PDB file of C-alpha atoms in Angstrom:
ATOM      1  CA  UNK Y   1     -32.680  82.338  23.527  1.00  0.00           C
ATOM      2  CA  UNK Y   2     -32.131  84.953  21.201  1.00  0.00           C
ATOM      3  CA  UNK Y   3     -30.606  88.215  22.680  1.00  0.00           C
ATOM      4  CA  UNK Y   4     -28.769  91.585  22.121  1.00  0.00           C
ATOM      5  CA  UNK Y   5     -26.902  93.839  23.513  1.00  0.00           C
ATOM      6  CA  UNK Y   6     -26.107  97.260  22.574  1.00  0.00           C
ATOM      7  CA  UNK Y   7     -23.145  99.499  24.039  1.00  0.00           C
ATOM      8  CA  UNK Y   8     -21.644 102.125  23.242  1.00  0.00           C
ATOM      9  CA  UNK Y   9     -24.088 105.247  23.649  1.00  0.00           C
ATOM     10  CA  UNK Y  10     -23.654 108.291  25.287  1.00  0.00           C
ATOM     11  CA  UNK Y  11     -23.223 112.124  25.145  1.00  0.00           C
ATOM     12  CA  UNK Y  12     -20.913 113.349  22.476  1.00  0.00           C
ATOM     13  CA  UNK Y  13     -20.152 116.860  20.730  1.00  0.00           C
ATOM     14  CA  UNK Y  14     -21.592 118.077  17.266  1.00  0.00           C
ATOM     15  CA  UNK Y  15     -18.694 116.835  15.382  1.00  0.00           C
ATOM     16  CA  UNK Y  16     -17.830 113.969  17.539  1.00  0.00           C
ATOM     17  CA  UNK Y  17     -17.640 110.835  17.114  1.00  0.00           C
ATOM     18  CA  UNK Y  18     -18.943 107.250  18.565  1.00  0.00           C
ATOM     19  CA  UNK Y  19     -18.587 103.382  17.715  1.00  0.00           C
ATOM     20  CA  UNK Y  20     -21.685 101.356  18.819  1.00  0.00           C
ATOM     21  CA  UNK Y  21     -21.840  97.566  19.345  1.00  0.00           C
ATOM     22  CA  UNK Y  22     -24.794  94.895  19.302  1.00  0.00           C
ATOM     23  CA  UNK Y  23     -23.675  91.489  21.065  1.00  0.00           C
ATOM     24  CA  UNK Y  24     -25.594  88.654  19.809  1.00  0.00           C
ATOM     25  CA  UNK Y  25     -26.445  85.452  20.939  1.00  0.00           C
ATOM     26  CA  UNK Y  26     -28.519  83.020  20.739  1.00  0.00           C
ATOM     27  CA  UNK Y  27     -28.640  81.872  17.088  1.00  0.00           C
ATOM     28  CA  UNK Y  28     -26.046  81.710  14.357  1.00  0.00           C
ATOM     29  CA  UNK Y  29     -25.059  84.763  13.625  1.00  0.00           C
ATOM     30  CA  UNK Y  30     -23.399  84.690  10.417  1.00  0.00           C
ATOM     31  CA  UNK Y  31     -26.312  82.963   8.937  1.00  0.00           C
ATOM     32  CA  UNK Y  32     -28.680  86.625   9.075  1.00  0.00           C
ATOM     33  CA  UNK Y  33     -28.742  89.909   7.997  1.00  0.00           C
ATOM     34  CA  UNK Y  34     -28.634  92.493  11.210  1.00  0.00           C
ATOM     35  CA  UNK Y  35     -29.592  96.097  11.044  1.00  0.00           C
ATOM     36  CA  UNK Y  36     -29.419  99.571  13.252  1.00  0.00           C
ATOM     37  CA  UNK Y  37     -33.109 101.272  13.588  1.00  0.00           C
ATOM     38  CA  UNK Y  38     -32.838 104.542  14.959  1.00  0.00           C
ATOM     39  CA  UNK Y  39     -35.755 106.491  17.255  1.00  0.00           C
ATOM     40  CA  UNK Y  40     -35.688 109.872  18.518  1.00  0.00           C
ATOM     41  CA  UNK Y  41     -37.035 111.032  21.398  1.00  0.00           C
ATOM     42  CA  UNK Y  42     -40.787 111.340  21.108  1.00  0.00           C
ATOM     43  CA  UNK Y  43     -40.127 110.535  17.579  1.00  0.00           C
ATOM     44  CA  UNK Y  44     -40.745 106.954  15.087  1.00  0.00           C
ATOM     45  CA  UNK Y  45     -38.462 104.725  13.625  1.00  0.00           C
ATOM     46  CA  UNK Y  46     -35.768 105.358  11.705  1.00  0.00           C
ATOM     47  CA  UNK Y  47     -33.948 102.794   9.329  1.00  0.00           C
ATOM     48  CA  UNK Y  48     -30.541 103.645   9.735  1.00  0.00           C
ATOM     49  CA  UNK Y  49     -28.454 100.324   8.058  1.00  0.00           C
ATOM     50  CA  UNK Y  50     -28.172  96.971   7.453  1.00  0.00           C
ATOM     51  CA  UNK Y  51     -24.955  94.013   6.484  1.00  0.00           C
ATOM     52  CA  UNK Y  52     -25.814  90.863   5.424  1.00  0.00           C
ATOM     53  CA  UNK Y  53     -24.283  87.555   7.215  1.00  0.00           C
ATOM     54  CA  UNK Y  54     -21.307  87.541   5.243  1.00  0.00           C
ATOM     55  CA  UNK Y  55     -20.426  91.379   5.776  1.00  0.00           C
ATOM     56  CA  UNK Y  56     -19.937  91.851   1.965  1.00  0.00           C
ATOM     57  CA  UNK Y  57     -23.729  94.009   1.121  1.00  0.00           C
ATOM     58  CA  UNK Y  58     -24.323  97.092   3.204  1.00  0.00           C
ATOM     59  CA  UNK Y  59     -26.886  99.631   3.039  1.00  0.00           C
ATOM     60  CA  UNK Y  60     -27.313 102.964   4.345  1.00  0.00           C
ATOM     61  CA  UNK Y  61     -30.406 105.481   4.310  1.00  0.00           C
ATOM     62  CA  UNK Y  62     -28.362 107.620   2.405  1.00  0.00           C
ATOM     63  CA  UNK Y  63     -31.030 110.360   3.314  1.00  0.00           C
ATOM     64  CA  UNK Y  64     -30.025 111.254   6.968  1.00  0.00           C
ATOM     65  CA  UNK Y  65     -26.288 109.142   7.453  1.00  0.00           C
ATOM     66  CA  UNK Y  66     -24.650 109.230   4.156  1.00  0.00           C
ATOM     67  CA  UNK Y  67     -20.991 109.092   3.867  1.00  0.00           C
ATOM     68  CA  UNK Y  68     -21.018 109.539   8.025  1.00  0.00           C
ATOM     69  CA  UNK Y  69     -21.846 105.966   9.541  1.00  0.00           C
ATOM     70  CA  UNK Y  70     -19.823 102.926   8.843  1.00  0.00           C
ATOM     71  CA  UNK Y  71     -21.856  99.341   9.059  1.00  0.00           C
ATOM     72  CA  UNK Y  72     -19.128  96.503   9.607  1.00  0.00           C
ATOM     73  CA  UNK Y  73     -19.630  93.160  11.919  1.00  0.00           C
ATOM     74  CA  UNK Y  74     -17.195  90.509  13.207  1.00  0.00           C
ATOM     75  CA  UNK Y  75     -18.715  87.194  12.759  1.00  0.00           C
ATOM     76  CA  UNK Y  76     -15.669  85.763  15.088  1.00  0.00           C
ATOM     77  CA  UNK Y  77     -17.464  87.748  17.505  1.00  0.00           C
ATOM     78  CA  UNK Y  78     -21.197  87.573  17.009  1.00  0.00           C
ATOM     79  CA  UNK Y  79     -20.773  91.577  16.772  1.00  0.00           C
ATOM     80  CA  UNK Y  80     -22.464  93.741  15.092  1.00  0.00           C
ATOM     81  CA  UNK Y  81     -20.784  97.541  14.590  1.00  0.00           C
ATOM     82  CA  UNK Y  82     -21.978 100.873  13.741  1.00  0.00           C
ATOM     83  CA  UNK Y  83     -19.125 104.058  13.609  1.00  0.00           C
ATOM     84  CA  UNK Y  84     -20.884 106.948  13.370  1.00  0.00           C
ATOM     85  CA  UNK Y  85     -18.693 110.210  12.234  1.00  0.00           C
ATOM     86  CA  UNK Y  86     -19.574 113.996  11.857  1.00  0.00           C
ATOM     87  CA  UNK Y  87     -22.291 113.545  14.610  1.00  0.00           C
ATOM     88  CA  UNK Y  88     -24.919 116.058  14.363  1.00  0.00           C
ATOM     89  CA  UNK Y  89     -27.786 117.062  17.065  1.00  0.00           C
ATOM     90  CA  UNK Y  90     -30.664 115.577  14.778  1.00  0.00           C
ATOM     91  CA  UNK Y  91     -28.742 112.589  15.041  1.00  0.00           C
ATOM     92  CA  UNK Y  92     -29.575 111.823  19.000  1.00  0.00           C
ATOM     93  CA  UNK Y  93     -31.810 109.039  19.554  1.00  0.00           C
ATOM     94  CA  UNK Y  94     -31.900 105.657  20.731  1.00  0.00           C
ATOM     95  CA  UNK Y  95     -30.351 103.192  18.386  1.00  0.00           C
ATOM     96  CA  UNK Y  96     -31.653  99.522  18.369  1.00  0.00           C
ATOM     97  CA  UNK Y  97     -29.826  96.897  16.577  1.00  0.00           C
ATOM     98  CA  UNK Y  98     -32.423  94.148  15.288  1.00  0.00           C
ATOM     99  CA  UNK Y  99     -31.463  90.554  13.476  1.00  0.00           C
ATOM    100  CA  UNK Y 100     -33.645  90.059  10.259  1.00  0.00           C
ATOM    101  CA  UNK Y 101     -35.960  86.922  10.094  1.00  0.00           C
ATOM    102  CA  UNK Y 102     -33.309  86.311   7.071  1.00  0.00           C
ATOM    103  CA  UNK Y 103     -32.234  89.347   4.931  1.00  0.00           C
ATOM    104  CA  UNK Y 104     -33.883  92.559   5.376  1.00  0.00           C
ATOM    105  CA  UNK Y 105     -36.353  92.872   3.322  1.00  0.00           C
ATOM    106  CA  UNK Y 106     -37.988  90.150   5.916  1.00  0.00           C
ATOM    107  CA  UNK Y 107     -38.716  92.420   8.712  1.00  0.00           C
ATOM    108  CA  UNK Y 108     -36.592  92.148  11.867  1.00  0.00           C
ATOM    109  CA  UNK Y 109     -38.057  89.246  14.425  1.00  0.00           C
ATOM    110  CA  UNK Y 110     -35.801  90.557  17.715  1.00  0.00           C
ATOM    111  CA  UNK Y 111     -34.373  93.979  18.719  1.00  0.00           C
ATOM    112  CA  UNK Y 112     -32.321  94.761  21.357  1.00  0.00           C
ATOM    113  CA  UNK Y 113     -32.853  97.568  24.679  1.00  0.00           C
ATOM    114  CA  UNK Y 114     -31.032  99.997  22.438  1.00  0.00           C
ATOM    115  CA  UNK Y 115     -28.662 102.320  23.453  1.00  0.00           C
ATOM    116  CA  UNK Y 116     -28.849 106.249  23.907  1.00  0.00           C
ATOM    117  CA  UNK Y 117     -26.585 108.708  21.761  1.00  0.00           C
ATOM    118  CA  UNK Y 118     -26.887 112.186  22.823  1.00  0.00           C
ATOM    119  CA  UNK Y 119     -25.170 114.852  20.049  1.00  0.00           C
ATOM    120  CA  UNK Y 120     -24.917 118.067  22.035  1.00  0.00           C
ATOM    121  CA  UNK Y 121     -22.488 120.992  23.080  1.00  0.00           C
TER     122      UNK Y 121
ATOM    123  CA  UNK M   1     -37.022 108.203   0.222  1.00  0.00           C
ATOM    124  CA  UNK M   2     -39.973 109.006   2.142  1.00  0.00           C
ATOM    125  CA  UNK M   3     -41.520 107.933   5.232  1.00  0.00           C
ATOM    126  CA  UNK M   4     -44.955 106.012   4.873  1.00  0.00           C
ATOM    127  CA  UNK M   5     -47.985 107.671   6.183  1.00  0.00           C
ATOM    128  CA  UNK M   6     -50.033 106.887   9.036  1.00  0.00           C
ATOM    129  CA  UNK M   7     -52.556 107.981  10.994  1.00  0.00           C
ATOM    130  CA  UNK M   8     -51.341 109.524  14.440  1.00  0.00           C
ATOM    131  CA  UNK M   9     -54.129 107.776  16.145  1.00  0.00           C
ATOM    132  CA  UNK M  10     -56.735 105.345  16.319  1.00  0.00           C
ATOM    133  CA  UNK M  11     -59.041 103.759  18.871  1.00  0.00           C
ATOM    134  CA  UNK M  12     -61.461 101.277  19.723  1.00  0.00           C
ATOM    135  CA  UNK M  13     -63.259  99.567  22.698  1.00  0.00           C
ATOM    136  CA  UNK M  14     -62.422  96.376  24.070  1.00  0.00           C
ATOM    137  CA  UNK M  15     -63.276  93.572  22.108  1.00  0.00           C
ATOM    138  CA  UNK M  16     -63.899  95.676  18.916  1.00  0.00           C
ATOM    139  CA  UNK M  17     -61.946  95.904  15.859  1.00  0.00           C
ATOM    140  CA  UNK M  18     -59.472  98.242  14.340  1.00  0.00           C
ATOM    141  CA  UNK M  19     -57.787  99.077  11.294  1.00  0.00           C
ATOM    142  CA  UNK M  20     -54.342 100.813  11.069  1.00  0.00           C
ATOM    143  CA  UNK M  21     -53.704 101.928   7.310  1.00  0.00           C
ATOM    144  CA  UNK M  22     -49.626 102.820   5.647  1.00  0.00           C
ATOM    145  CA  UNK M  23     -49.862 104.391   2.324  1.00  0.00           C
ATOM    146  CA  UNK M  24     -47.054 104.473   0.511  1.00  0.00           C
ATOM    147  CA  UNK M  25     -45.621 104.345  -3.130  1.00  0.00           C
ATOM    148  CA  UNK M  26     -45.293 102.324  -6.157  1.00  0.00           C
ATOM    149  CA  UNK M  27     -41.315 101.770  -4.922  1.00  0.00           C
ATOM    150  CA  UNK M  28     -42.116 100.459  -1.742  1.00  0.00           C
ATOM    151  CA  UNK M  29     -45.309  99.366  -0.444  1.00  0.00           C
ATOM    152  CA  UNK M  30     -46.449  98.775  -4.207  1.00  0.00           C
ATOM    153  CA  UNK M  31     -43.852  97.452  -5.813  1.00  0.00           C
ATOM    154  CA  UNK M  32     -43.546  94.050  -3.652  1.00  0.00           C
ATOM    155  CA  UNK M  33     -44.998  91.922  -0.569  1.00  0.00           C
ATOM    156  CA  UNK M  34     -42.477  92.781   1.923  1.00  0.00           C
ATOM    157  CA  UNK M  35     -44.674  94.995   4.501  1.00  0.00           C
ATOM    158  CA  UNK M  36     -43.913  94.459   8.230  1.00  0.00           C
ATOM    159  CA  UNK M  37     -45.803  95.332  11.233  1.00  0.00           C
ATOM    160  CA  UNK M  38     -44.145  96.268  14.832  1.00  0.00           C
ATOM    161  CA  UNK M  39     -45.955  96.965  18.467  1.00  0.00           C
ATOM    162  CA  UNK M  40     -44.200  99.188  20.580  1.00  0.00           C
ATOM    163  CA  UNK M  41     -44.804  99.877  24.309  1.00  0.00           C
ATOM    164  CA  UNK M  42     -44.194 102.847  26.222  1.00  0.00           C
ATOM    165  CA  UNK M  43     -40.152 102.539  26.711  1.00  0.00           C
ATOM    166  CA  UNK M  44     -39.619  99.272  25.189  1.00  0.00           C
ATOM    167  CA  UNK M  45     -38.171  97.628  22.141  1.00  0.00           C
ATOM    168  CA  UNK M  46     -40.506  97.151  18.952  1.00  0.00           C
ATOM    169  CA  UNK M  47     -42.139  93.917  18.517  1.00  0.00           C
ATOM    170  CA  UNK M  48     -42.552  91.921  15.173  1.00  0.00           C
ATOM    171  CA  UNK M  49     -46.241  91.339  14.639  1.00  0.00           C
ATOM    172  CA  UNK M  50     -46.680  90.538  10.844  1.00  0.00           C
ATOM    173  CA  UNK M  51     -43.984  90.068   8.234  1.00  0.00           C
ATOM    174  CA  UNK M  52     -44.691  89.808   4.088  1.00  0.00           C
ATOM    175  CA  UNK M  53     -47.788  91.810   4.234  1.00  0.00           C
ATOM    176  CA  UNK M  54     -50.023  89.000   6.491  1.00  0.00           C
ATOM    177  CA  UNK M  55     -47.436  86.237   8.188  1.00  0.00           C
ATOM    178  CA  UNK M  56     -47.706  86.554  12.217  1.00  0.00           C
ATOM    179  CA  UNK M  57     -44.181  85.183  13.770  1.00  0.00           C
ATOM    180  CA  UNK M  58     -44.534  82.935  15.928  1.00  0.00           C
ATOM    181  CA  UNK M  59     -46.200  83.457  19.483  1.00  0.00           C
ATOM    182  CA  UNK M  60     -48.189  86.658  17.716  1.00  0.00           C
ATOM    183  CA  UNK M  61     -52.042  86.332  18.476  1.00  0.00           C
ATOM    184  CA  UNK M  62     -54.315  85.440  15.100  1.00  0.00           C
ATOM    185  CA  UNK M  63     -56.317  88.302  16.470  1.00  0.00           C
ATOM    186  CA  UNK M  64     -53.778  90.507  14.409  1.00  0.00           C
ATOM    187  CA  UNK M  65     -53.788  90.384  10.218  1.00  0.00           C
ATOM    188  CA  UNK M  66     -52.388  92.487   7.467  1.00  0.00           C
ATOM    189  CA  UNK M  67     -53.446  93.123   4.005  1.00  0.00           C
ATOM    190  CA  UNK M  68     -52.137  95.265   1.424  1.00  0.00           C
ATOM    191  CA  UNK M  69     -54.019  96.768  -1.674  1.00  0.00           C
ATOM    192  CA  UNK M  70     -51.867  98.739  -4.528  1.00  0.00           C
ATOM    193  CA  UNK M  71     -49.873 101.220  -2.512  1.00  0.00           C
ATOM    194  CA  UNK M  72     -51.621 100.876   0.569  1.00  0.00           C
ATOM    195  CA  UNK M  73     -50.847  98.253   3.537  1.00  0.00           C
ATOM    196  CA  UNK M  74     -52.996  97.669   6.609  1.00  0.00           C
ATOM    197  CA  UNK M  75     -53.382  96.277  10.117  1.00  0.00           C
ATOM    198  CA  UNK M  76     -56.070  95.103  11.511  1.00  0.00           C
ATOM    199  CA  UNK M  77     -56.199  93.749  15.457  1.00  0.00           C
ATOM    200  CA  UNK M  78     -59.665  91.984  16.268  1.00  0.00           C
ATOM    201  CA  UNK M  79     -61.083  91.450  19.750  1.00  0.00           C
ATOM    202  CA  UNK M  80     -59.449  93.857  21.338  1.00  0.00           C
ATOM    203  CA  UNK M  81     -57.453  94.158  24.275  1.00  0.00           C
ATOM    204  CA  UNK M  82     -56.400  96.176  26.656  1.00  0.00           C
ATOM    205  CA  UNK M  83     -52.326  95.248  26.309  1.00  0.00           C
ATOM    206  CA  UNK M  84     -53.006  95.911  22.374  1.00  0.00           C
ATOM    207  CA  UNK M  85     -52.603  99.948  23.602  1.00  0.00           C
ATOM    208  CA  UNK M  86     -49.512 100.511  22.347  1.00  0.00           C
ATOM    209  CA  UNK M  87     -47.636 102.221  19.097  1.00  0.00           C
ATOM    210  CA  UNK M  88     -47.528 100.312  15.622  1.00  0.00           C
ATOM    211  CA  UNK M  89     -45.463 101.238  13.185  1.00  0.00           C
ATOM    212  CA  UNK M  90     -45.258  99.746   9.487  1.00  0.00           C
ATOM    213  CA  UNK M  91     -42.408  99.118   7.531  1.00  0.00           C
ATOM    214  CA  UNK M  92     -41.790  98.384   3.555  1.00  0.00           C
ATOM    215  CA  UNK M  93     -38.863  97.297   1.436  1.00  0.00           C
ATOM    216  CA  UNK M  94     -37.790  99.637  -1.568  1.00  0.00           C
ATOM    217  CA  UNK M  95     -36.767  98.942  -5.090  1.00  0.00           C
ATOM    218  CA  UNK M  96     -33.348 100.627  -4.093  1.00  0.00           C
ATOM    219  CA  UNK M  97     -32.975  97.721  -0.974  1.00  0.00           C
ATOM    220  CA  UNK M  98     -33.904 100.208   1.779  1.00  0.00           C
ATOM    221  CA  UNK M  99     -36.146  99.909   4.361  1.00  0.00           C
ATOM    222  CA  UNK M 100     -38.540 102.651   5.595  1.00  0.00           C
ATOM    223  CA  UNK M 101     -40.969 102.856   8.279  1.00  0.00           C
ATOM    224  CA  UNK M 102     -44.195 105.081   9.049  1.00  0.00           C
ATOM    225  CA  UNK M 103     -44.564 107.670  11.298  1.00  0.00           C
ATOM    226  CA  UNK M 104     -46.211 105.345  13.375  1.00  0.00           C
ATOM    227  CA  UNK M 105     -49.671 104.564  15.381  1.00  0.00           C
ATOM    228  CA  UNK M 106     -50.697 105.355  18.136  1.00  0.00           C
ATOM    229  CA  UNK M 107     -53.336 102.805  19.371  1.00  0.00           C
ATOM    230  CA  UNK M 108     -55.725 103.463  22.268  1.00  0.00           C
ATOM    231  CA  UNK M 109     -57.851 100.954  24.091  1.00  0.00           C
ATOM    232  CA  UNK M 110     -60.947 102.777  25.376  1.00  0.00           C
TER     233      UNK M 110
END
């Protein structure tokens, strides 16, 4: 069975700064491209960024996160990373890691709980 | 890059039909088949219902199908039901390798 498991959230300071994690099991991990999806509260879905299986693509919506948040993943780990710098209020939401059917232009076949990041003084 | 558009809502009576539409661009929606559909419930994870404008994942009920025409994707859930009340949210790969979503659907069952 497919799962994972975000840590990592919580309240932090404009400014701050915060290192989520996505545990996965379930499948082979190195063999798919995993992403973070982002959602406000009250809000949509937000693409935030995706690695592929080998770690060596990543891509950012440079809109809202460039040059801020870090995609990395340790395949010795079935862990997937996000280090988000510079935190900002509009940046509190829940943040969902999801595995791609394959690469990410596939659509994402399993998300995780997600885990709450709260940016304020 | 833009979010898709959506309508807020839309509605229907059990066992009817309805049809959720995403309009988006020539980079996104237009420019390939890689449209994705997700079902959300009130304080739960999004759910993969179609993938490459009309594939249903396994486990997804055939009473939900997607289309896409030019820059314009859609959803359409048949028969419904009462569990299909829920938010739906599209998604579309870009000709720079991002992802975006719509604002998102929100579905009521009558």
């Amino acid at each position: 069975e497919v799962q994972l498991l975000e840590s990592g959230g919580g309240l932090v300071q404009p400014g701050g700064s915060l290192r989520l994690s996505c545990a996965a099991s379930g499948f082979t991990f190195s063999d798919y491209t995993m992403t973070w999806v982002r959602q406000a509260p009250g809000k949509g879905l937000e693409w935030v960024s995706a690695i592929s299986g080998r770690g060596d693509i990543t891509t950012f919506n440079t809109d809202s996160v460039k040059g801020r948040f870090t995609i990395s993943r340790d395949n010795s780990k079935n862990t997937l990373y996000l280090q988000m710098n510079s935190l900002r209020a509009e940046d509190t939401a829940i943040y969902y890691c999801a595995k791609a059917l394959l690469r990410l232009r596939d659509g994402c076949d399993y998300w995780g709980q997600g885990t709450l990041v709260t940016v304020s003084s | 890059q833009s979010a898709l558009t959506q309508p807020p809502s839309a509605s229907g009576s059990p066992g009817q039909s309805v049809t959720i539409s995403c309009a988006g661009a020539s980079s996104d929606v237009g420019a390939n088949s890689y449209v994705s559909w997700y079902q959300q419930h009130p304080g739960k994870a999004p759910k993969l219902m179609i993938y490459e404008v009309n594939k249903r994942p396994s486990g997804v009920p055939d009473r939900f199908s997607g289309s896409k025409s030019g820059n314009t994707a859609s959803l359409t859930v048949s028969g419904l039901q009462a569990d299909d009340e829920a938010d739906y949210y599209c998604s579309s790969y870009t000709v720079s390798s991002n992802l975006v979503f719509g604002g998102g659907t929100k579905l009521t069952v009558l």
